[in-house]
Coordinates of C-alpha atoms and ligand atoms in Angstrom, one line a residue:
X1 CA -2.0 28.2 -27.6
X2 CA -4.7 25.2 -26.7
X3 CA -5.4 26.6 -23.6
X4 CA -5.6 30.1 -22.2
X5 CA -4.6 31.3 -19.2
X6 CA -6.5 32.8 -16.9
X7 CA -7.3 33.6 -12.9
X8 CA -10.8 32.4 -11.9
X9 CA -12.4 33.9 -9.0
X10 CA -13.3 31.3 -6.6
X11 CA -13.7 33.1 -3.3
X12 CA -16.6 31.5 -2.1
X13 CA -17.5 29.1 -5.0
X14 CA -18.2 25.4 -4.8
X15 CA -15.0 23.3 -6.0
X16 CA -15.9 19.4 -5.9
X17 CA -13.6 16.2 -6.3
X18 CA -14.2 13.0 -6.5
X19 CA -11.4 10.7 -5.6
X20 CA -10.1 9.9 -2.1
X21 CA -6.5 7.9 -3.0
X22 CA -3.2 10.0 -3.9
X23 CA -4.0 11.8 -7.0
X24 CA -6.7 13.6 -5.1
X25 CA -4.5 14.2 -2.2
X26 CA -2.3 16.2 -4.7
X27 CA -4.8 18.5 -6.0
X28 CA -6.3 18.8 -2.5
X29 CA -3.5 20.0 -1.2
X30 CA -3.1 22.8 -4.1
X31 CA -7.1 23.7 -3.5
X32 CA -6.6 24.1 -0.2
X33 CA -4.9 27.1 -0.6
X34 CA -8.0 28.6 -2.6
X35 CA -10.6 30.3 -0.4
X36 CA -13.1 28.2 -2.7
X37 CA -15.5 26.2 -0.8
X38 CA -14.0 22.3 -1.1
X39 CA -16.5 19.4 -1.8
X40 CA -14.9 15.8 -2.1
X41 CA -16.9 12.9 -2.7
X42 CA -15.1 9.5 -1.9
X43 CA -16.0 5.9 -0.6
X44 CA -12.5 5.3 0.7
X45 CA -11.2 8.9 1.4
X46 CA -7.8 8.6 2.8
X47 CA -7.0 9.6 6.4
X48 CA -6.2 13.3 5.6
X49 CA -8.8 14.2 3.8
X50 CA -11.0 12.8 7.0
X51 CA -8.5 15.3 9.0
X52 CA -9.6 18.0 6.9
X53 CA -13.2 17.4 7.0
X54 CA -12.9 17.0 10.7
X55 CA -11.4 20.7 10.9
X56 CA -13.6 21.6 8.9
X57 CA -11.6 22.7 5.6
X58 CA -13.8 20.4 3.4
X59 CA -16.7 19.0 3.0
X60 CA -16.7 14.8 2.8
X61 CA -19.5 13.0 0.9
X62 CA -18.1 9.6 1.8
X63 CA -20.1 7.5 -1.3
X64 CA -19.9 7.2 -4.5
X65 CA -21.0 10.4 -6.9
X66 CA -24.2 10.7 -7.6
X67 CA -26.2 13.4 -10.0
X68 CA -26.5 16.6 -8.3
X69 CA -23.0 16.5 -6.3
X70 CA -21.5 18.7 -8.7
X71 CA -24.5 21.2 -8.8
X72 CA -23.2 24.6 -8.7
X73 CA -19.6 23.8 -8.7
X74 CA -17.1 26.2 -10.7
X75 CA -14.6 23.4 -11.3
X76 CA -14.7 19.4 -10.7
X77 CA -11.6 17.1 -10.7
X78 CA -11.9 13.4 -11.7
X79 CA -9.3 11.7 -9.4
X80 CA -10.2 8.3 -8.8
X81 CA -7.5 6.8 -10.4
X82 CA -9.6 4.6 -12.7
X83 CA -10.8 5.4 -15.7
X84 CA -14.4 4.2 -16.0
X85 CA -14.6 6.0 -12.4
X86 CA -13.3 9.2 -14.2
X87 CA -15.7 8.8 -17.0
X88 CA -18.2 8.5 -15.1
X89 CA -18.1 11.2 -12.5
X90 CA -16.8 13.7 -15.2
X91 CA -19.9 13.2 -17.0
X92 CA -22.0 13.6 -14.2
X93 CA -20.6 17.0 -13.4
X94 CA -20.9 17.5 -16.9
X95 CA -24.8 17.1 -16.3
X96 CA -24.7 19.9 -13.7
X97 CA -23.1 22.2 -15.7
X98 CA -19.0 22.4 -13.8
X99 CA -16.2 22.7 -15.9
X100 CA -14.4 19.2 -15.4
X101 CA -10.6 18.1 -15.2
X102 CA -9.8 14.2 -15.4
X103 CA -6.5 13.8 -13.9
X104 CA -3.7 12.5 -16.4
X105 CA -6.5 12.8 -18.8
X106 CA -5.3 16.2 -21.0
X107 CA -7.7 15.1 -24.0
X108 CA -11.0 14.8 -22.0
X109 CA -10.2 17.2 -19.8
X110 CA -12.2 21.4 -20.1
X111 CA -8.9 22.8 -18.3
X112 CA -5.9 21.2 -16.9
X113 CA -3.7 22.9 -13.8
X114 CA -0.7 24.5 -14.4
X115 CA 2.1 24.4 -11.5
X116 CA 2.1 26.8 -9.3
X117 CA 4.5 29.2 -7.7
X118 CA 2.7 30.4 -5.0
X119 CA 3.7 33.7 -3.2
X120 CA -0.2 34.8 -2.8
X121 CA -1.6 37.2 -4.1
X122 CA 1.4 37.3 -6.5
X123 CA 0.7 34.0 -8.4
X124 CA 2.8 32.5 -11.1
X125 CA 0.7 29.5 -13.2
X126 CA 3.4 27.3 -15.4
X127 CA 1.7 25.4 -18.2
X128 CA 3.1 23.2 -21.3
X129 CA -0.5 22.0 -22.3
X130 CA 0.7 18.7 -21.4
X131 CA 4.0 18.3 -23.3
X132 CA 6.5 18.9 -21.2
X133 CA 5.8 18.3 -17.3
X134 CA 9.5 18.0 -16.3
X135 CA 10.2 21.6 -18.1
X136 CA 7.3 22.7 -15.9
X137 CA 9.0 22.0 -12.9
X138 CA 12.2 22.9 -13.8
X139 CA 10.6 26.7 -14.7
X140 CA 8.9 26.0 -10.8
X141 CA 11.9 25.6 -9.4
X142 CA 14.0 28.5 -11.2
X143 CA 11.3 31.0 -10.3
X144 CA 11.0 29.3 -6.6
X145 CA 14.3 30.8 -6.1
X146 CA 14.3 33.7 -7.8
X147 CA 11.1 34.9 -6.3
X148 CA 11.9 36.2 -2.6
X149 CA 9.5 34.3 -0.1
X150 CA 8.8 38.3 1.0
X151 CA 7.0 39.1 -2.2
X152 CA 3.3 38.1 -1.1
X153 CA 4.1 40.3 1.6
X154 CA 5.4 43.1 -0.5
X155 CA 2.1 42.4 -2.4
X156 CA -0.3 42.9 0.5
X157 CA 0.9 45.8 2.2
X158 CA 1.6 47.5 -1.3
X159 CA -2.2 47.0 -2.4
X160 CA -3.5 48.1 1.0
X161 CA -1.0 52.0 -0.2
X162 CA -2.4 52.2 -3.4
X163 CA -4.9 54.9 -2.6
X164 CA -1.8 57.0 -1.0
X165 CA 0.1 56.3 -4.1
X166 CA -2.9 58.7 -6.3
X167 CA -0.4 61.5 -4.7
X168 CA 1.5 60.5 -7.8
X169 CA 0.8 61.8 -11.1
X170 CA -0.3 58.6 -13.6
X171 CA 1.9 57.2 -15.8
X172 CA 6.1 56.7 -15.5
X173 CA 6.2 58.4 -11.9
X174 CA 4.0 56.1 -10.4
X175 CA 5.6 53.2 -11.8
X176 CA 8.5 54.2 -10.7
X177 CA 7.4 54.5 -7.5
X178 CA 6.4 49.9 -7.2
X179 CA 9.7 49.7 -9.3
X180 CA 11.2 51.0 -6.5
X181 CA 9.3 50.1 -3.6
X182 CA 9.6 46.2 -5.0
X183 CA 13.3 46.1 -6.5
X184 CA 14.9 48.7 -4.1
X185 CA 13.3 48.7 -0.8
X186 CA 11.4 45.7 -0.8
X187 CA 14.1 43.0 -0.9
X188 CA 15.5 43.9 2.7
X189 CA 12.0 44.4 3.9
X190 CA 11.5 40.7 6.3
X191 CA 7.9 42.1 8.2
X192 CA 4.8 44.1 7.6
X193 CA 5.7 47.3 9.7
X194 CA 9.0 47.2 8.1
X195 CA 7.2 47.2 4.8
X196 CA 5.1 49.9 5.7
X197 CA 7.9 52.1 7.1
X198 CA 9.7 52.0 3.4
X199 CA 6.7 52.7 1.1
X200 CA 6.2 55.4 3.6
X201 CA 9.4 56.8 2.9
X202 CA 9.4 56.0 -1.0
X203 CA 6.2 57.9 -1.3
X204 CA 7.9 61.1 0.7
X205 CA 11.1 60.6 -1.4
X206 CA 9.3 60.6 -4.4
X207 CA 6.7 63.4 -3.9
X208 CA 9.8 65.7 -3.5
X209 CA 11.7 64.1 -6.5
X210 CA 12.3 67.2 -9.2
X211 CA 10.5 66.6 -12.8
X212 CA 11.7 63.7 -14.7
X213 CA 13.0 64.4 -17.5
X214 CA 12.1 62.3 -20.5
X215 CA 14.8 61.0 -23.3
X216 CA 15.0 58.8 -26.3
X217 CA 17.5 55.9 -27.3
X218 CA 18.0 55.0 -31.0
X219 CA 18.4 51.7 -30.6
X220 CA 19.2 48.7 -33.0
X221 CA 17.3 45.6 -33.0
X222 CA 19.3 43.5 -35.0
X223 CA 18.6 41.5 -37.5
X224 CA 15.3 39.1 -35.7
X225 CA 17.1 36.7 -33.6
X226 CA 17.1 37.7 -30.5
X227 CA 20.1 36.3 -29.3
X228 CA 21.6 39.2 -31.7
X229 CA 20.1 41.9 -29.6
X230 CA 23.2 44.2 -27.6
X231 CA 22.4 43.6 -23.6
X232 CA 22.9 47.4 -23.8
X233 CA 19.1 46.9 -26.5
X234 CA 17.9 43.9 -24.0
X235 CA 18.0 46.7 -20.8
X236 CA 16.6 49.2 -22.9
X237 CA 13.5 47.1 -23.7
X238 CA 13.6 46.3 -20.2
X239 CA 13.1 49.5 -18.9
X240 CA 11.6 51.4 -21.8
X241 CA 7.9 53.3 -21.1
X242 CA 7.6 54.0 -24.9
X243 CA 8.7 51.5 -27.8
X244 CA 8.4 52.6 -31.0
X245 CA 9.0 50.5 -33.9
X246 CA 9.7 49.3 -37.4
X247 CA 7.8 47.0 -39.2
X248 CA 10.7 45.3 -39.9
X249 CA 11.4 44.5 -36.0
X250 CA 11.0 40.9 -35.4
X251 CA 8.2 39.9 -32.9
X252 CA 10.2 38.0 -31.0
X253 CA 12.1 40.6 -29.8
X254 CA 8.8 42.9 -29.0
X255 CA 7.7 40.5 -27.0
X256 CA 10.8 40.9 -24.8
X257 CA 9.3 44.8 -23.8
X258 CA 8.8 45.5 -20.2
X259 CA 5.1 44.5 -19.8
X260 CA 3.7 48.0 -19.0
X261 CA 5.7 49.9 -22.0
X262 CA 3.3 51.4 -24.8
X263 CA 4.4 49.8 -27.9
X264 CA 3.8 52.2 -30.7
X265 CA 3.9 51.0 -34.6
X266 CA 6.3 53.2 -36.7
X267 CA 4.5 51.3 -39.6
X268 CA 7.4 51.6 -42.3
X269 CA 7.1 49.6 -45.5
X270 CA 10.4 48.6 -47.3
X271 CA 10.9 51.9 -48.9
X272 CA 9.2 55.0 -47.7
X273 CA 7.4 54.9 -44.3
X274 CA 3.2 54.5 -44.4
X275 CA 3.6 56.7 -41.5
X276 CA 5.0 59.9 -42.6
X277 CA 8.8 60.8 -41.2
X278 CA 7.1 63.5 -39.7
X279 CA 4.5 61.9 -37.9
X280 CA 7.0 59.8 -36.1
X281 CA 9.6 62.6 -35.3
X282 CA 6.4 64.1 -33.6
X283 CA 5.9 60.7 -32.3
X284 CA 9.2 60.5 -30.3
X285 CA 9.3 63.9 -29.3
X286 CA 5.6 64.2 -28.0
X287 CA 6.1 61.4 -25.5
X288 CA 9.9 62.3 -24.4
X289 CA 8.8 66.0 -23.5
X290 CA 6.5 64.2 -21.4
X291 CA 8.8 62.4 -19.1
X292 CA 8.9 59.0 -21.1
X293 CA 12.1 57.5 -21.8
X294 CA 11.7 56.6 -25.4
X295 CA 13.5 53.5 -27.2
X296 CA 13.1 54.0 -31.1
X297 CA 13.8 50.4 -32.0
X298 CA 14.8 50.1 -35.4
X299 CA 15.5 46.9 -37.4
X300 CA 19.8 46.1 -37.8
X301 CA 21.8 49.0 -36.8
X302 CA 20.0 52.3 -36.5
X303 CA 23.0 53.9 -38.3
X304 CA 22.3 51.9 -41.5
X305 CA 19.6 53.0 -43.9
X306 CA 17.3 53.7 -41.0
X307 CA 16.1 57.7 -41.6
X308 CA 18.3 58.0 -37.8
X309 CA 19.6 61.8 -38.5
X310 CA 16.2 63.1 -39.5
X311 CA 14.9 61.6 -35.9
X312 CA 17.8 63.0 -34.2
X313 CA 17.5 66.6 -35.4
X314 CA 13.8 66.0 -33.9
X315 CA 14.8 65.4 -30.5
X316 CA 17.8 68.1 -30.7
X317 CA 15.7 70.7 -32.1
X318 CA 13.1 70.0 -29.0
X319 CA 16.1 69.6 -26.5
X320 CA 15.6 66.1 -25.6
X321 CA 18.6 64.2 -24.7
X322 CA 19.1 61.2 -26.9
X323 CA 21.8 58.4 -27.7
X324 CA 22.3 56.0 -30.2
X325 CA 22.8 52.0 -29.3
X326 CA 23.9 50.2 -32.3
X327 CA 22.8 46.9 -34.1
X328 CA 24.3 43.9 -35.8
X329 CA 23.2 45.1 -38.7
X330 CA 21.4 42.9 -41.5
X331 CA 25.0 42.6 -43.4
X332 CA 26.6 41.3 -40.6
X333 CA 24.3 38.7 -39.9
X334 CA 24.0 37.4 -43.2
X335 CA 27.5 37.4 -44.2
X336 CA 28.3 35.3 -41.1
X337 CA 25.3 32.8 -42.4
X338 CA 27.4 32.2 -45.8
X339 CA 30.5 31.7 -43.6
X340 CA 32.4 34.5 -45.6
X341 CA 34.2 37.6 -44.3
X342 CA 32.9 40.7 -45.5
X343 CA 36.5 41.7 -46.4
X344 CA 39.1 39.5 -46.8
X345 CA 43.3 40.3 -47.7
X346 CA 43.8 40.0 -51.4
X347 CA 40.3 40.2 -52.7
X348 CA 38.4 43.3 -51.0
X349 CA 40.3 45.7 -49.0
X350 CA 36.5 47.7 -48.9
X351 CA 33.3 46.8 -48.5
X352 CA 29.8 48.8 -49.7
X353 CA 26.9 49.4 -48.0
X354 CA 24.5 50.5 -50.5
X355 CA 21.0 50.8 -51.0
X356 CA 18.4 49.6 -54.1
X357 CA 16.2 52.4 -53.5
X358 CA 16.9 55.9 -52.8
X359 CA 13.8 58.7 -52.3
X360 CA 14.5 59.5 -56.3
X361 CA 13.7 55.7 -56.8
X362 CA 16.3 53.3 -58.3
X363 CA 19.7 54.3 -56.6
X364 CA 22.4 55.6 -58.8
X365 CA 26.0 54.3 -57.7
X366 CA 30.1 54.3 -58.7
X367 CA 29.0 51.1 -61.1
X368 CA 32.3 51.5 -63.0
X369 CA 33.9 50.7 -59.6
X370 CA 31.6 48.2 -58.3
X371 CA 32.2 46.2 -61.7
X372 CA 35.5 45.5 -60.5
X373 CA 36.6 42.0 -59.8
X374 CA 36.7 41.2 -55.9
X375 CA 34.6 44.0 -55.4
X376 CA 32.0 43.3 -52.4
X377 CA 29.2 45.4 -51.2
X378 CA 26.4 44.3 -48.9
X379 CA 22.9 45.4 -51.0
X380 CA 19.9 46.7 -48.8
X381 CA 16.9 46.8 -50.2
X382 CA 17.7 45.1 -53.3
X383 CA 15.2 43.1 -54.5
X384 CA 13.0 45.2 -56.5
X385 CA 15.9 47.0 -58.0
X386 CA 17.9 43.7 -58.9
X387 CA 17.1 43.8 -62.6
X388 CA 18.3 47.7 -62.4
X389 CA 21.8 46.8 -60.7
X390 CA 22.1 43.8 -62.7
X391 CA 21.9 45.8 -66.0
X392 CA 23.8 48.8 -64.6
X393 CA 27.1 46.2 -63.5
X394 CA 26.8 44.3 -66.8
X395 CA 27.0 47.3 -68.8
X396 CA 30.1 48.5 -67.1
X397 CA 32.2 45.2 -67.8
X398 CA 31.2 43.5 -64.6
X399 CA 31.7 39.8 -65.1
X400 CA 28.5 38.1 -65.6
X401 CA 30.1 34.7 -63.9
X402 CA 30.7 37.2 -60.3
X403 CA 29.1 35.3 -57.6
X404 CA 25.3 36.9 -56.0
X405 CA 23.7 35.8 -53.1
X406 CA 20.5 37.0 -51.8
X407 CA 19.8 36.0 -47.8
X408 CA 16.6 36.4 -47.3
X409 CA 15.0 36.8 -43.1
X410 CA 18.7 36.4 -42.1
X411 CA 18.8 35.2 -38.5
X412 CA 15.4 34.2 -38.3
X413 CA 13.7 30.8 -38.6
X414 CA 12.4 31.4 -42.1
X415 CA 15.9 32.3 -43.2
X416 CA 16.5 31.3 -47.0
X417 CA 19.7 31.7 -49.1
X418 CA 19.6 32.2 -53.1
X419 CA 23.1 31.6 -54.6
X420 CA 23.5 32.5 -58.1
X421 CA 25.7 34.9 -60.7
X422 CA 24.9 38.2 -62.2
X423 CA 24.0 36.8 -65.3
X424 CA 21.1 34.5 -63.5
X425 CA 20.4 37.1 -60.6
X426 CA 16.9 37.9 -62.6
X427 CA 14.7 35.5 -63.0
X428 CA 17.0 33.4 -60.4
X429 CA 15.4 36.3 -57.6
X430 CA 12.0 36.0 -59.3
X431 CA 11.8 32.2 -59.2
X432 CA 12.7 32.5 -55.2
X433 CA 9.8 34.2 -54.6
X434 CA 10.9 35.9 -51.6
X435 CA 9.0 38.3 -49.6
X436 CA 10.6 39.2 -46.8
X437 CA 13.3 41.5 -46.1
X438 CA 16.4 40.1 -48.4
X439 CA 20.2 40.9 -48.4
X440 CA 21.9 41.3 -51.7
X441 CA 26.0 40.4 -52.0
X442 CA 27.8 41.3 -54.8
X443 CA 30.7 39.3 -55.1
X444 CA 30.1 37.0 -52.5
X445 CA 28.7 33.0 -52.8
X446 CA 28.5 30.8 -49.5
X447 CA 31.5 28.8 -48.6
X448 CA 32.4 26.0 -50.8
X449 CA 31.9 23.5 -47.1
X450 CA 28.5 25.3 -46.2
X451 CA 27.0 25.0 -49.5
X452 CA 27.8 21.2 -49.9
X453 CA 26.6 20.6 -46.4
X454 CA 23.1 18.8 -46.4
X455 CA 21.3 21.4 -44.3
X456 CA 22.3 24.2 -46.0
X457 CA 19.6 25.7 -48.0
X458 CA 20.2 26.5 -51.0
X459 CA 17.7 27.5 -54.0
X460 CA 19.1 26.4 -57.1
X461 CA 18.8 29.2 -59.9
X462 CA 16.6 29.1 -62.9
X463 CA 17.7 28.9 -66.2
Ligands
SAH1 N1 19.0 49.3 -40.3 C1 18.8 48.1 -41.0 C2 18.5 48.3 -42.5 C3 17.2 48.9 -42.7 S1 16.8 49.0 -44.4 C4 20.1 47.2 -40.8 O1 21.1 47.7 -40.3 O2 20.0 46.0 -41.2 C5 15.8 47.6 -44.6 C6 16.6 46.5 -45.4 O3 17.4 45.8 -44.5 C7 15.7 45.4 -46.0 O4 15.2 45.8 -47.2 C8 16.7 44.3 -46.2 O5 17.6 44.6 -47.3 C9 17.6 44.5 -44.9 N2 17.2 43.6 -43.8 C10 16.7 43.9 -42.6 N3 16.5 42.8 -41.9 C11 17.0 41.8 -42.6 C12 17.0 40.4 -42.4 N4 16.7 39.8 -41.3 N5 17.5 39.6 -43.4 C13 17.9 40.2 -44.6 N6 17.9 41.5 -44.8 C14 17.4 42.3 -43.9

């Protein structure tokens, strides 16, 4: 991010342009709905802007700039449509100390105007720091017509109740309360006393509302893209007041949380959380018994490997109501990257989810049975351990020639693939280098088409 966004206050404040021709027609006409204090300073102002001086909604210099126009201004425009004008002038209002904007001049420019959707005091500011102009307006338009032309109104009535609103305790119920009053009521609302009459009635309804009662969904995240999240997980986020999460939880789909929801780090590390199980039990309990509806967001499924039974018998011993929304769950997601089934007729009539690690350390498994030929199972948390399983398998007749592939940040743009055999799996994995969360398949190498194709990454395997 070049630029940051933010709302200046300009209430009162000196904003001067100098420019008189269409470009500073444009930006007039956005100023003018400021309550900013409009300077322009033009030799040939165009008819309108004489208009406006002549109501009395700007001020006209009608020269050319000199030093001291700018003095005290918050913001100046360039707008002359020439460039040694715009040079010129910026650097003048340089001198006396305004931030300056050259029109169709991003490089020169202090700040640059994003488009605007304007239903005041709800304002919505669009920017592409200059790269995309068209996308801008295309977002304008979207939100144009999405946004009810009501909503300022909505806005100012609902600021002017805010005091009445204290009633309320703090927290979910009084966000419940504009969640209402702006998704319920407020769309049939068309006039002020109308809008008045429903918060009215939303703050009576809500006053004698029974206790909410707080509750907690285990839900999966997937495996990073957010395209893989359930719309069952996208709601959830959506209306969450308490996220807590796994490290492993992609930031993409974080940033898809409902704006006012308290995100909480769970803090696990790949095996064995750096907050203790307990702590986060306590975690999810604490703030469902308070009347928060909870969303433990968990990387994959929340069924696989994820600690879910020792959370539920948390909420159950604490009678909080909870559910469980499942994931696409790492295996899934890179199984479909190699384009391979997980089983298939004729090789693997089963498939096994198992772990590297359990809490006793290195995970003991069936390795007579997983030496098999054909035999498939989907490794979690494999990496460390891949020396371990690769001795284990050998020594119980695997074939050292069966195909491993290791997909490492499956479904995210950093996604890598390592296809090798047992016999290479260590130093092949070494080599890689990866460190991020990886997916081990026994048994399983990319199809023959993907792994030819040029843009399928491949690491080759050390020798
Ligand atoms: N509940 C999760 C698994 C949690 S255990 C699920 O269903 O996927 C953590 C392990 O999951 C990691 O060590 C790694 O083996 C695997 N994993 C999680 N996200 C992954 C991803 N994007 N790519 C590859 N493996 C991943």
């Amino acid at each position: 991010m070049k630029h940051f966004p933010i709302f200046m206050a300009v209430e009162g404040r000196r904003i001067v342009l100098s420019g008189g021709g269409d470009a500073a027609l444009a930006k007039l006409r956005l100023l003018l709905k400021t309550e900013a204090r409009l300077t322009v300073v033009a030799q040939n102002a165009a008819p309108e802007i004489h208009a406006w001086a002549a109501e009395g909604v700007l001020t006209l210099i009608p020269r050319a700039m000199e030093p001291g126009d700018a003095m005290c201004a918050r913001l100046f425009y360039a707008a002359n449509e020439d460039e040694a004008e715009d040079a010129r002038v910026a650097s003048l209002a340089h001198a006396d100390g305004a931030l300056v904007n050259i029109v169709d001049n991003l490089g020169d420019s202090q700040f640059i105007t994003p488009a605007i959707v304007d239903r005041d005091p709800v304002t919505v500011a669009i920017g592409t720091e200059g790269a995309a102009p068209v996308l801008a307006r295309a977002i304008k338009k979207d939100l144009e017509e999405k946004l009810p032309p009501t909503l300022g109104l909505l806005a100012r009535v609902g600021k002017a109740f805010r005091t009445r609103v204290e009633a309320l305790p703090f927290g979910v119920k009084r966000r419940d309360f504009w969640s209402d009053y702006y998704f319920k009521a407020g769309p049939a609302v068309t006039g002020e006393a109308e809008a008045q009459t429903a918060l009215e009635d939303l703050l009576g309804q809500h006053l004698a509302a029974p206790e909410k009662e707080g509750r907690v969904d285990l839900v999966g995240a997937g495996p990073g893209d957010p395209e893989l999240l359930t719309l069952k997980a996208r709601k959830a986020l959506d209306t969450a007041d308490v996220i807590i999460y796994d490290r492993l939880v992609a930031p993409e789909i974080l940033e898809l949380a409902r704006r006012e929801a308290t995100l909480l780090s769970a803090g696990k590390e790949g095996f064995g959380p750096s907050v203790t199980q307990d702590a986060i039990n306590e975690m999810i309990v604490s703030h469902a018994r308070g009347g928060a509806y909870v969303v433990r967001l968990k990387s994959g499924d929340p069924t696989v490997f994820g600690r879910l039974d020792e959370e539920i018998e948390a909420c159950e011993a604490s009678g909080v109501a909870w559910r469980i929304i499942p994931g696409i769950t790492s295996a899934s997601a890179a199984v479909a990257i190699l384009g391979q089934s997980l089983t298939k007729r004729g090789r693997n009539s089963g498939v096994r989810f198992i772990t590297g690690h359990d809490t006793k350390g290195f995970a003991d498994h069936d390795w007579r049975a997983l030496a098999q030929p054909g035999e498939v199972a989907a490794i979690y948390m494999g990496k460390k351990s891949a020396r371990f399983l690769q001795g284990r398998l050998l020594m119980h007749g695997a074939d050292p020639a069966t195909p491993v592939t290791v997909i490492e940040n499956a479904s995210r743009p950093t996604q890598q693939i390592l296809s090798t055999t047992l016999a290479e799996l260590e130093p092949a994995l070494q080599n890689a280098g990866f460190d991020g969360p990886a997916l081990t398949f026994l048994g399983l190498a990319p199809r023959a088409a993907l792994a030819a194709a040029e843009d399928f990454e491949q690491k080759e395997a050390a020798s």
